[in-house]
Amino acid sequence: MPTLSVFTDVPLARKLEGSLLKSYKQDEDPKKMFLAYRVCMTDEGHPWISPVVNKLRLQIAQDPSLNYEYMPAMGMKSFIHASLELLLGKHSEAIVENRAGGLHTVGSTGAFQLGARFLRTWYRDARTIYITSLQKELHGFIFQDMGFMVYEYSFWDPKKLCIDHSMLLNVVEASPSSVLVIGSIGECNLTQSQWAKLMSTMKSKQIFPFFDIPNQGLSTGDLDEDTRILQSFVSQGFEFFCSQSLSKNFGIYDEGVGILVVVALNNQHLLCVLSQLKNYTQALWLTPPTTGARIVTSILSNPALHAEWKYSLKEVVENIMLIKEKVKEKLRLLGTPGNWNHITAQTGTHSYLGLNFQQVEYLVKKKHIYIPKNSLINFTCINANNIDYITQSINEAVLSTRGPVKCLQKINDL
Amino acid sequence: MTDEGHPWISPVVNKLRLQIAQDPSLNYEYMPAMGMKSFIHASLELLLGKHSEAIVENRAGGLHTVGSTGAFQLGARFLRTWYRDARTIYITSLQKELHGFIFQDMGFMVYEYSFWDPKKLCIDHSMLLNVVEQASPSSVLVIGSIGECNLTQSQWAKLMSTMKSKQIFPFFDIPNQGLSTGDLDEDTRILQSFVSQGFEFFCSQSLSKNFGIYDEGVGILVVVALNNQHLLCVLSQLKNYTQALWLTPPTTGARIVTSILSNPALHAEWKYSLKEVVENIMLIKEKVKEKLRLLGTPGNWNHITAQTGTHSYLGLNFQQVEYLVKKKHIYIPKNSLINFTCINANNIDYITQSINEAVLSTRGPVKCLQKINDL
């Protein structure tokens, strides 16, 4: 036996998985529910898959013309092309001028991995990165590994129970030349002039934008609307990265359909950047997995399927709005103190309930409803079966603990 | 490659793709970070043998990676962090091209070695032993192409004891199980010895080439430890790395492999398809040797049939290789290591004639000159 084993001193690694999910799994109460899944759920409690996707899986498997060879390192050209058009719009000047490109990555994690490596090597001045709390959990450590200082920010103002529109501006004003990860652009809801101010500040301070678009189409139900701001950045002559993930809006979770999109100032820059990124992929995964890419490409390139898919997204978004209205209405009928308009004011699949820590703890510990401390939940997890239990529990939570400041005021006004 | 010049795919695989797509019970959720349990389990059994003491004692495990590149990426990261004494790595020339830079990126000194002796035109059986004797203590040895090594029992025993005394960590690379000898167990027999000799090691197991699933990342980083506790700790560290690299591995390839390996009928069909490929390769090699003999090409071409596996050395020197590339538009690497499945009924005559010309028109290998003198 060897006297010194390599493995012997290796400790058990600290789990990166959320402790909320862990607690939920260990809970034996039959009424338990988890409202913080990242993906859209169906009424039966399964991850949502666009109906078009299921059709396509079968079709692709039956296609005799496909040869399953090694893919080029950057991924299927057609996949990248279709996804770029989806993200930036077919007539985007970046696409027309051939200064937008991308690489197929293994999910958004792969995209951030690639982007972070690139920035570490080629943008040495940037040592800090600003990232939303949501994404920090998933991707923060990738940047930490690369040696960046990671600062988080959040759009949600827990006191006022609303989106703080100026948060992004504040972050940008306060930071030196660094990297800004902009996700949830649907949530930001800045006005035109606020965006303009943001962009000029970013330019003058050389803050590099790294967008995160995991949910195109699921914010407003309109694919173009959800990425309109990217088009502004393009026309304002910005260079940026974007991690585009197509898992959640297609319902392809197990196949790594991510893209690191690169928008440069001219074609030559683009080619150089892509070549560097491609070298990284050779050390990371050599060639990306294709099944998901095939499905997406087939859907996006076929006008009928594309329309079917768009429609399925609209359905999801309408359903979310319906659920939110119902939740708001039930809370009103129960006479729950407080103003619940913020629920319907937010767009997208995940929105803040607007509960304080004590109320959240009540829900988790007393009612076995697992939601994160900031009360950001996935509204597709609420359906006809559980909405009454959930709204009643929220009602109890608010009544039994000190309600939010707003709600106290309302009681005093009565 | 097939005779039509396409990448080979085991017929079982095509069948399965259709079956899986039609399966209504599959829900395509996010997979666990380490990959499908059943996939890893099935692949471990394939690699080490169902009754391997490592599996029975629960000290062998693995993670589904995106290809062998992903496996090396994970393994290299781990070694850089947890085996700080090791600063050098010895890797075969074949693999250096693909994976050498992964280790270089991590800060290792990379040294290459090759089994092929270009002067004697044969596998140098003692090469691996030499490497290990000269290696600095506490380094990492990447052992690939174990089919090529062809060491005797006692040579392996000597190798293992030297590795133990110098604390050289083995990192196996198995991209071709079943395509070396045609026998799945035979191709990995040496791993079982390392297991019973109480070694800890990594193995990058890639199932792309022997199934024919190239575009789906079917790799595994196999970990064999000394006990279950070590295994769990190591796996947990590796799992954290995957969360930064790809979060969850792609499943289509894994599903196909698992279905085939778990179903005895499909498993047998697949094994048979591998044997067919290997027999075909042997046939081609015999034909090439025979045609060269008939053409009267100087030299001894036995080394072609003496080597097992899909890739073998032709045994040409640099000038002959250059002749083939430049004059005959036959592209082979400088060390004349070629993929024999690329040779088929359509091109074998052109190829053998070209080799003949190349040898005749340049100064032939030492062996061949001797033969001419003997005539």
Short mmCIF file of C-alpha atoms in Angstrom, two decimals, chain A residues 1-17 38-39 46-47 49 54 57-58 61-62 67-71 106-107 109-110 113 117 138 141-142 145-146 245 247-248 251-256 279 281-292 294, chain B residues 6-7 9 14 17-18 21-22 27-31 66 69-70 73 77-79 82-83 98 101-102 105 164 167 169 197-198 200-202 208-209 212-217 223-226 230 232-234 236-237 239-240 242-252 255:
data_model
loop_
_atom_site.label_atom_id
_atom_site.label_comp_id
_atom_site.label_asym_id
_atom_site.label_seq_id
_atom_site.Cartn_x
_atom_site.Cartn_y
_atom_site.Cartn_z
CA MET A 1 0.00 0.00 0.00
CA PRO A 2 1.36 3.44 -0.76
CA THR A 3 2.38 5.32 2.32
CA LEU A 4 1.06 8.64 1.15
CA SER A 5 -2.19 8.58 -0.69
CA VAL A 6 -3.12 11.49 -2.91
CA PHE A 7 -6.76 11.21 -1.95
CA THR A 8 -6.32 10.80 1.74
CA ASP A 9 -6.35 14.42 2.78
CA VAL A 10 -9.09 15.56 0.49
CA PRO A 11 -11.98 16.94 2.51
CA LEU A 12 -15.64 16.70 1.63
CA ALA A 13 -16.42 19.75 -0.44
CA ARG A 14 -18.89 22.33 0.76
CA LYS A 15 -22.01 21.77 -1.26
CA LEU A 16 -22.79 24.56 -3.67
CA GLU A 17 -26.40 23.47 -3.97
CA ARG A 38 -35.56 28.01 -11.79
CA VAL A 39 -37.63 26.63 -14.61
CA HIS A 46 -43.32 19.04 -14.12
CA PRO A 47 -40.82 21.24 -15.93
CA ILE A 49 -41.54 21.88 -22.32
CA ASN A 54 -41.47 17.11 -28.20
CA ARG A 57 -37.35 15.20 -30.86
CA LEU A 58 -39.24 12.49 -32.65
CA ALA A 61 -34.59 10.84 -34.41
CA GLN A 62 -36.30 9.63 -37.56
CA ASN A 67 -24.82 11.94 -39.57
CA TYR A 68 -23.81 12.26 -36.00
CA GLU A 69 -20.27 13.39 -36.55
CA TYR A 70 -18.14 15.52 -34.31
CA MET A 71 -19.36 19.07 -34.51
CA VAL A 106 -22.72 23.91 -22.51
CA GLY A 107 -25.45 26.01 -20.93
CA THR A 109 -22.57 28.14 -17.10
CA GLY A 110 -20.35 27.30 -20.04
CA GLN A 113 -16.96 30.20 -17.99
CA ARG A 117 -11.68 33.42 -18.95
CA LEU A 138 -25.25 30.43 -10.07
CA PHE A 141 -18.02 31.74 -8.12
CA ILE A 142 -16.95 31.34 -11.74
CA ASP A 145 -12.29 31.54 -9.42
CA MET A 146 -10.86 33.78 -12.10
CA SER A 245 -29.58 30.36 -22.75
CA SER A 247 -33.17 25.93 -22.05
CA LYS A 248 -36.00 27.59 -20.21
CA GLY A 251 -37.92 23.45 -22.35
CA ILE A 252 -34.71 21.65 -23.21
CA TYR A 253 -33.02 21.30 -19.88
CA ASP A 254 -30.66 18.43 -20.25
CA GLU A 255 -28.80 19.30 -23.39
CA GLY A 256 -26.70 22.39 -22.87
CA ASN A 279 -9.21 27.91 -28.05
CA THR A 281 -13.45 25.52 -25.66
CA GLN A 282 -10.85 23.05 -26.81
CA ALA A 283 -9.65 22.77 -23.24
CA LEU A 284 -13.14 22.74 -21.79
CA TRP A 285 -15.29 20.46 -23.91
CA LEU A 286 -13.79 20.19 -27.39
CA THR A 287 -17.16 19.97 -29.13
CA PRO A 288 -20.55 20.95 -27.74
CA PRO A 289 -23.44 18.47 -27.55
CA THR A 290 -25.80 18.78 -30.49
CA THR A 291 -29.21 17.33 -29.74
CA GLY A 292 -30.56 20.46 -28.15
CA ARG A 294 -30.64 20.61 -33.57
CA HIS B 6 -18.22 8.15 -42.90
CA PRO B 7 -17.60 7.95 -39.18
CA ILE B 9 -21.66 4.22 -35.76
CA ASN B 14 -29.19 4.24 -34.46
CA ARG B 17 -31.95 7.01 -30.92
CA LEU B 18 -35.34 6.34 -32.40
CA ALA B 21 -37.19 9.76 -28.93
CA GLN B 22 -40.43 7.80 -28.86
CA ASN B 27 -38.95 13.84 -18.79
CA TYR B 28 -36.13 15.98 -19.96
CA GLU B 29 -35.32 17.65 -16.69
CA TYR B 30 -32.03 19.03 -15.55
CA MET B 31 -29.76 16.13 -14.72
CA VAL B 66 -18.32 16.48 -21.72
CA THR B 69 -11.55 16.74 -22.81
CA GLY B 70 -13.97 17.43 -19.97
CA GLN B 73 -10.10 19.23 -17.49
CA ARG B 77 -7.94 20.84 -11.87
CA PHE B 78 -8.21 18.36 -9.06
CA LEU B 79 -4.56 17.37 -9.23
CA TRP B 82 -4.94 18.51 -4.20
CA TYR B 83 -1.69 16.98 -5.31
CA LEU B 98 -5.31 16.75 -27.58
CA PHE B 101 -2.27 22.02 -23.09
CA ILE B 102 -4.97 21.40 -20.49
CA ASP B 105 -2.71 25.66 -18.51
CA LYS B 164 4.24 3.09 -5.93
CA GLN B 167 4.31 8.00 -5.78
CA PHE B 169 -0.18 8.98 -9.89
CA GLN B 197 -2.67 -3.70 -6.23
CA GLY B 198 -4.31 -0.98 -4.19
CA GLU B 200 -5.71 5.15 -6.48
CA PHE B 201 -6.13 6.51 -9.97
CA PHE B 202 -8.15 8.54 -12.41
CA SER B 208 -17.71 8.14 -28.31
CA LYS B 209 -15.57 6.06 -30.56
CA GLY B 212 -20.21 5.94 -32.51
CA ILE B 213 -21.74 8.83 -30.61
CA TYR B 214 -19.51 11.71 -31.49
CA ASP B 215 -21.58 14.77 -30.93
CA GLU B 216 -22.90 14.23 -27.48
CA GLY B 217 -20.10 14.30 -24.94
CA VAL B 223 -12.13 7.73 -9.76
CA VAL B 224 -10.77 4.70 -7.93
CA ALA B 225 -9.87 5.33 -4.32
CA LEU B 226 -8.65 3.26 -1.42
CA HIS B 230 -11.92 9.02 0.17
CA LEU B 232 -16.93 10.54 -1.56
CA CYS B 233 -14.64 13.41 -0.68
CA VAL B 234 -12.92 13.37 -4.04
CA SER B 236 -17.59 16.08 -3.98
CA GLN B 237 -14.64 18.26 -4.92
CA LYS B 239 -18.60 17.96 -8.54
CA ASN B 240 -17.94 21.51 -7.46
CA THR B 242 -18.40 20.81 -12.82
CA GLN B 243 -20.71 23.47 -11.49
CA ALA B 244 -18.31 26.07 -12.78
CA LEU B 245 -17.67 24.26 -16.04
CA TRP B 246 -20.98 23.01 -17.33
CA LEU B 247 -23.44 22.66 -14.42
CA THR B 248 -25.15 19.59 -15.87
CA PRO B 249 -23.84 17.28 -18.56
CA PRO B 250 -25.80 16.63 -21.79
CA THR B 251 -27.87 13.49 -21.60
CA THR B 252 -28.77 12.16 -25.02
CA ARG B 255 -29.21 7.68 -22.35
#
